[in-house]
XYZ file of C-alpha atoms in Angstrom:
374
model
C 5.387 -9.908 5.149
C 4.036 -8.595 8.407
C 2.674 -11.652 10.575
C 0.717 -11.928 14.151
C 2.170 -14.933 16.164
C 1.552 -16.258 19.161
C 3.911 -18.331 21.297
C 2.759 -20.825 23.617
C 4.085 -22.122 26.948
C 3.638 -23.617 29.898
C 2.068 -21.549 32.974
C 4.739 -19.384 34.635
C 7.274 -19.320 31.903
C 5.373 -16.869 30.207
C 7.738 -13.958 31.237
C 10.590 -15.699 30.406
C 9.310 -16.463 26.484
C 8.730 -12.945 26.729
C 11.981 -11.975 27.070
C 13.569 -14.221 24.783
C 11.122 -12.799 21.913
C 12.179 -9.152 23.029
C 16.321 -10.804 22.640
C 15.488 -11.482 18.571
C 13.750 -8.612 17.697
C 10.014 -9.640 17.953
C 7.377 -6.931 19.430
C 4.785 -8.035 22.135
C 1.652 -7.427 22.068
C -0.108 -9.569 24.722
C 0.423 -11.618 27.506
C -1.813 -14.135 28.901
C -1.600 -17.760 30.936
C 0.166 -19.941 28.965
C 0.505 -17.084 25.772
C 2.695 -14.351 24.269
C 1.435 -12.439 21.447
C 3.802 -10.818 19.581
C 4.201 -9.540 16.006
C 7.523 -9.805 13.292
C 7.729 -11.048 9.889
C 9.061 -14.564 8.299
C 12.223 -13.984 9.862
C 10.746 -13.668 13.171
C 9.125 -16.462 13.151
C 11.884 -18.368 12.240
C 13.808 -16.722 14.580
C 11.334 -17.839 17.226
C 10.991 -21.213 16.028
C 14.870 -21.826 16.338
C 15.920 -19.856 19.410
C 12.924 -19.541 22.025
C 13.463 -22.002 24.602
C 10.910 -21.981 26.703
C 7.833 -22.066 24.421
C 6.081 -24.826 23.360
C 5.310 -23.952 20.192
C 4.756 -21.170 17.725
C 1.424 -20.260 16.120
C 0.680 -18.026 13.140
C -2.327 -15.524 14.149
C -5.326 -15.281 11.281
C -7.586 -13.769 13.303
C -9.638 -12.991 16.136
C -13.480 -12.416 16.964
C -16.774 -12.982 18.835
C -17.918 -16.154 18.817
C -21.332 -17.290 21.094
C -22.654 -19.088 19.021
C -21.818 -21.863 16.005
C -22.873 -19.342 12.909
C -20.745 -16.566 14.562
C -17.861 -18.932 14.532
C -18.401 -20.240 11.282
C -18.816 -16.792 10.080
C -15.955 -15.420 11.179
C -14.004 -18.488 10.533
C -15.049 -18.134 6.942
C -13.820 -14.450 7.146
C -9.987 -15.106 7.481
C -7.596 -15.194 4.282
C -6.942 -19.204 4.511
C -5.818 -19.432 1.034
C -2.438 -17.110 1.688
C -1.718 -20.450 3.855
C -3.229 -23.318 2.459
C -2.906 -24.600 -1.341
C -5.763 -26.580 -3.004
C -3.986 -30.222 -2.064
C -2.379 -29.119 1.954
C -4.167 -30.947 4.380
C -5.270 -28.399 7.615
C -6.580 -30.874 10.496
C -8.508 -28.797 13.278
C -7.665 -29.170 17.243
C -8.450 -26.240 19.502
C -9.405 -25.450 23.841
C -12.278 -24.071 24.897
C -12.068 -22.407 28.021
C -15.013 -20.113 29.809
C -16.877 -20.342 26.686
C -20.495 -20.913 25.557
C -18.643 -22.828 22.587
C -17.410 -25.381 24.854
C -17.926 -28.854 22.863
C -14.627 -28.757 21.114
C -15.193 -31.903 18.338
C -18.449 -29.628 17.699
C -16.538 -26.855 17.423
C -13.808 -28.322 15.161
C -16.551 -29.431 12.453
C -17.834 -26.234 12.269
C -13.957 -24.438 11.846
C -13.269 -27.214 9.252
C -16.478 -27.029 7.317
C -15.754 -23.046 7.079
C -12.065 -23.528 5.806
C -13.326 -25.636 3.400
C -16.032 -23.028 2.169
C -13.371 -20.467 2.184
C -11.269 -22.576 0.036
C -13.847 -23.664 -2.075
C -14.522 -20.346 -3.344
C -11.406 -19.601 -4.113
C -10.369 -22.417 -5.999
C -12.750 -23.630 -7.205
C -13.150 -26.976 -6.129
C -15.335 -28.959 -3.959
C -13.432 -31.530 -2.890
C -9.349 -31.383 -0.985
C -7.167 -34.598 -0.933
C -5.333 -33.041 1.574
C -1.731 -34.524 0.358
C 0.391 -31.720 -0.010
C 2.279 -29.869 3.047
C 0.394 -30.298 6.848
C -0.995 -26.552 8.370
C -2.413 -27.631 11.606
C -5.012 -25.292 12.620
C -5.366 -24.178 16.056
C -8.235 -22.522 17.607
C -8.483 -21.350 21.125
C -11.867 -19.922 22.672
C -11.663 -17.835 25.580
C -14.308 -15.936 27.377
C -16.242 -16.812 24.318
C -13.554 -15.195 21.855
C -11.985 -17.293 18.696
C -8.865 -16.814 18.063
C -7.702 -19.113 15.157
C -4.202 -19.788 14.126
C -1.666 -22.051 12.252
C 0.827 -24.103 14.062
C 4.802 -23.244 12.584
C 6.480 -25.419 14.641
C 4.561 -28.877 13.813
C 6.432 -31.325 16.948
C 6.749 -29.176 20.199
C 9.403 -27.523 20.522
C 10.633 -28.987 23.774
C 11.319 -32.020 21.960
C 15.049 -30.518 21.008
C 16.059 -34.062 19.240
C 18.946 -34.868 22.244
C 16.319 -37.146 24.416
C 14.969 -40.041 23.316
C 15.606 -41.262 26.527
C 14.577 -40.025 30.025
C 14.537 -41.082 33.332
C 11.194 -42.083 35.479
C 10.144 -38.573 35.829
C 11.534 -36.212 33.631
C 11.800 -32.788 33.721
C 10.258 -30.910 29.975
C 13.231 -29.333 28.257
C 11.465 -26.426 27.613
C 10.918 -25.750 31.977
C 14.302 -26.874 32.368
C 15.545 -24.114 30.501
C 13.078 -21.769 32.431
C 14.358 -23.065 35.885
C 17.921 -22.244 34.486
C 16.879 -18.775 32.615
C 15.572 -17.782 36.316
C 18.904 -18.139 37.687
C 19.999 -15.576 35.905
C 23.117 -17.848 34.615
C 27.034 -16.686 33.716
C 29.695 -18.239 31.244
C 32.251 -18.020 34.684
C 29.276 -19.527 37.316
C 28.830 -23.415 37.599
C 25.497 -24.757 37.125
C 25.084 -27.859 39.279
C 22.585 -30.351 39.481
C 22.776 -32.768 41.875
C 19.931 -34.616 41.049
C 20.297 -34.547 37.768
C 18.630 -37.954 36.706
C 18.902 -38.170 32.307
C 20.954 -34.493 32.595
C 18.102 -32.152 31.523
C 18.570 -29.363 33.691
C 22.354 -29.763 32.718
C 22.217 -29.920 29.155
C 20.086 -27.058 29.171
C 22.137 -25.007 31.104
C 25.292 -25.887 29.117
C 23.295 -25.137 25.703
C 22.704 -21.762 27.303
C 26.142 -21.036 28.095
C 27.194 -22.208 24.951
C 24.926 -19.957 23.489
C 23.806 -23.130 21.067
C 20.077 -22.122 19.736
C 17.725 -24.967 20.873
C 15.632 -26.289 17.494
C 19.336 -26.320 15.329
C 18.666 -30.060 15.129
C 15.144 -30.441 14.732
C 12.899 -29.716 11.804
C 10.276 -27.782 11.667
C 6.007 -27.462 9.580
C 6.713 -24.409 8.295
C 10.013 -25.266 6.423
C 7.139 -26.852 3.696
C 5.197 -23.640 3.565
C 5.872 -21.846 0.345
C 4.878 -18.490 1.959
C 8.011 -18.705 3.916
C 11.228 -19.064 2.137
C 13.686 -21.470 2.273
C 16.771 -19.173 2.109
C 15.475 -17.429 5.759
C 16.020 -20.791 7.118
C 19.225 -21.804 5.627
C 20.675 -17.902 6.976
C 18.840 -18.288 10.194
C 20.515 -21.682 10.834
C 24.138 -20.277 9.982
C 23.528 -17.177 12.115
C 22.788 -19.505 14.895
C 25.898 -21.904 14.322
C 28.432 -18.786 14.110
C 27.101 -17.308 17.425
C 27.734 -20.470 19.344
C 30.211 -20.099 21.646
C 33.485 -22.588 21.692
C 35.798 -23.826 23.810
C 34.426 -22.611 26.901
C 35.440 -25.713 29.092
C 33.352 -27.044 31.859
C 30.390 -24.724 33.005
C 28.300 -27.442 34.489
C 27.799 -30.615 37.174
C 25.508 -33.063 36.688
C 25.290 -36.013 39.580
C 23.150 -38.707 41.136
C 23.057 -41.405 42.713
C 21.819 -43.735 39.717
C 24.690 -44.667 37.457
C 22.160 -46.150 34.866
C 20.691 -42.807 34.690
C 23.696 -40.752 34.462
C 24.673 -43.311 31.664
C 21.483 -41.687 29.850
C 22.947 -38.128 30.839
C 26.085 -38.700 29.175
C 24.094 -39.888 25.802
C 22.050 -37.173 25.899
C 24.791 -34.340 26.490
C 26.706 -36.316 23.564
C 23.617 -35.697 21.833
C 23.179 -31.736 22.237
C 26.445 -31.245 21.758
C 27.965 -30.542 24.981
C 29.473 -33.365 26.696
C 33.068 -31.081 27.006
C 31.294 -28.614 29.239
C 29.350 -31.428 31.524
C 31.412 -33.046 34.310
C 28.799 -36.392 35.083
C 29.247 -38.455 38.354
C 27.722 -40.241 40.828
C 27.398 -38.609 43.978
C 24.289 -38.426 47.293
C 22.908 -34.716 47.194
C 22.909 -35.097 51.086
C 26.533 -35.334 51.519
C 28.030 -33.261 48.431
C 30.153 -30.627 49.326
C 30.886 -27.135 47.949
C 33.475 -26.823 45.588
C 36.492 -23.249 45.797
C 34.109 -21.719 42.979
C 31.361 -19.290 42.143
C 28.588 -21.464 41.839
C 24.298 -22.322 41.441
C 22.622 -25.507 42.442
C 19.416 -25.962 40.501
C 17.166 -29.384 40.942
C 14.109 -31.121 40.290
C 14.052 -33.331 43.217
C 11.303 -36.500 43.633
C 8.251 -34.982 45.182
C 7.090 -38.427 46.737
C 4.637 -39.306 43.644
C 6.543 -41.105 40.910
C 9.780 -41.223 42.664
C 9.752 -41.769 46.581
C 7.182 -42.256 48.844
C 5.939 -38.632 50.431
C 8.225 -39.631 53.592
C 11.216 -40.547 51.850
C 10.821 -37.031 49.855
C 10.529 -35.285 53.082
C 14.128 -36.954 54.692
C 15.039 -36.242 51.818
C 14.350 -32.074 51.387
C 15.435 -31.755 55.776
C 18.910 -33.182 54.379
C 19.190 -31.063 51.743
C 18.359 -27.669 53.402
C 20.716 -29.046 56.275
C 23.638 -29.689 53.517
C 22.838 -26.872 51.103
C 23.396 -24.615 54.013
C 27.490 -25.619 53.520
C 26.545 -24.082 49.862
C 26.279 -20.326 51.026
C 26.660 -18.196 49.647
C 25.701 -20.229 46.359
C 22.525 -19.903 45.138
C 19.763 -22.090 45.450
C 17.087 -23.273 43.221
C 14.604 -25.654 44.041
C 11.623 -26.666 41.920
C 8.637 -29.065 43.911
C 4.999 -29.852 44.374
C 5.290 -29.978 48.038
C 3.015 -27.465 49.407
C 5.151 -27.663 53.190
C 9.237 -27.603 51.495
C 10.195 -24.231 53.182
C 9.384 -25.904 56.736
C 11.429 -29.110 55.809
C 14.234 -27.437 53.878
C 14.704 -25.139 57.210
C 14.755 -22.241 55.510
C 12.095 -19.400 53.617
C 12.798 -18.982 50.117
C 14.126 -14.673 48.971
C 11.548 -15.469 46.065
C 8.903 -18.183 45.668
C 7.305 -18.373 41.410
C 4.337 -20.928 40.723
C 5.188 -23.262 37.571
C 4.092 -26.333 36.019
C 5.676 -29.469 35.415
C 3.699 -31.056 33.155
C -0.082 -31.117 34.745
C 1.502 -31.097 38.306
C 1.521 -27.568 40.220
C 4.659 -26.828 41.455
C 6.600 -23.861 42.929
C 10.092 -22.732 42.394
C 11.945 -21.846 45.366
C 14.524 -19.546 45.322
C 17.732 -18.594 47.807
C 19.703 -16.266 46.280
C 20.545 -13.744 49.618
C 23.169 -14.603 52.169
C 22.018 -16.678 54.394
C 21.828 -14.428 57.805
């Protein structure tokens, strides 16, 4: 079964998804802010839903089409094949954006998608009324530049939520950009990954699950394992494929400190957790006064940016003693993800490569010092 699918993100990881759908054999077909298009069949998207690690979730494409006004969306709406998805007792609750749009009311907008599903369905069935008990398809609908595109959600609970955190520190880093931030470092099985910020161990867990080669939704479920149109066995073989590429034994690949020992307590549960508390050496330890170990190494951190944690001057002392100790590092290299629109001038240093990201609503910028230092 051929399907359209559509992986979401957060801005500027959007490459990265993209690469990781190329890695499992999907095709792409588009790439926007946020989405990557791309098209497979029911192993792909279980493929997708296990292994991408930087998406947020995965979405099954019906269809696409002009929509300026409400009969035009209900129209079109009403077009798409809803009953290859959705059986006469599923329930299919309606959420959607509306961005640069004459459509922009979205409640008004998901009355008039619902009514049409339920027209669709109607005819087909037979039936007037849905109790909407049987298996969930969550219906997404996006309108951009006054285009619908309308899709199923596979995934059901994002997939950042990997099932190894229930815990976090004040400000915690998404799984799903901590995986990005290591991705961009381009990491290796004989290169240490060390955080020394690492508050509840994201960045390090992340970065051990990739050297491990450990897929990141093997202990999560997912909405579309209760959708007849995709077949149980797929999942049960996808799952085992997974498991018997992981990679064992490969002793420690990563450093997580900080100066908190209740947080790092957190850390250790959460590396327990995912799996990977034999290739995590936890401590406490001051990122200002670490020093560089006789090893091939990265440093990658999420350090406070003086909202939640710090006060804006305390985050500044804080980035002039880094850039002043991570010099010692060279020639490590150096990732460094903040909101702070002035870090180059208080690190000491300009960045070889500087990528805008998102942590959670907050702009932020990835700074990267990967060359010699001169």
């Amino acid at each position: 079964m051929k399907l359209d699918l559509v992986a979401t993100c957060m801005f500027g990881l959007e490459r990265l998804v993209g690469q990781e759908i190329d890695a499992f054999g999907g095709k792409r077909t588009e790439t926007i802010d946020g989405r990557v298009y791309f098209t497979g069949d029911e192993q792909t998207l279980v493929r997708a839903n296990l292994r991408l690690r930087c998406a947020e979730r995965v979405l099954i494409l019906l269809g696409r089409f002009p929509a300026t006004s409400f009969e035009e969306l209900f129209e079109g709406t009403k077009a798409l094949p809803w009953e290859n998805w959705i059986g006469k007792d599923d329930a299919f609750p309606v959420i959607g954006h509306a961005v640069k749009s004459k459509l922009y009311s979205v409640p008004d907008c998901q009355k008039i998608i619902k009514k049409a599903i339920v027209n669709r369905l109607s005819s087909k069935y037979g039936i007037q009324w849905f109790p909407e008990t049987g298996a969930t398809y969550r219906v997404e609908f996006f309108l951009f530049k006054d285009v619908a595109t309308l899709m199923i959600d596979s995934s059901g609970t994002a997939l950042h939520k990997r099932g190894y955190r229930p815990e976090a520190g004040a400000a915690p880093l998404r799984e799903t950009l901590a995986a990005g931030l290591v991705l961009s470092s381009h990491p290796r099985e004989d290169t240490l990954v060390w955080d020394p910020m690492c508050g509840s161990g994201t960045i390090a867990v992340e970065a051990a699950m990739i050297h491990a080669n450990i897929a990141p939704g093997l202990q999560r479920r997912f909405a579309a394992e209760a959708f007849p149109a995709i077949r149980s066995n797929i999942w049960a073989a996808e799952r085992d494929a997974a498991k018997a590429e992981i990679k064992r034994g490969i002793g420690v690949t990563v450093w997580a400190s900080d100066l908190d020992s209740e947080v790092l307590a957190v850390a250790k549960e959460n590396a327990f957790r995912a799996g990977v508390k034999e290739q995590i050496r936890i401590f406490t330890a001051d990122a200002r006064t670490i020093r560089k170990p006789d090893r091939r190494g990265t440093i990658i951190c999420n350090p406070p940016y003086g909202e939640r944690l710090m006060t804006p001057i305390e985050a500044e002392a804080l980035y002039r003693a880094m850039g002043k100790n991570f010099a010692l590092f060279d020639p490590w290299q150096i990732y460094v993800i903040t909101s702070h629109p002035q870090f180059e001038k208080l690190y000491g240093r300009r960045a070889d490569k500087i990528l805008r990201q998102y942590n959670g609503m907050i702009p932020c910028f990835l700074y990267e010092f990967f060359k010699p230092k001169r």
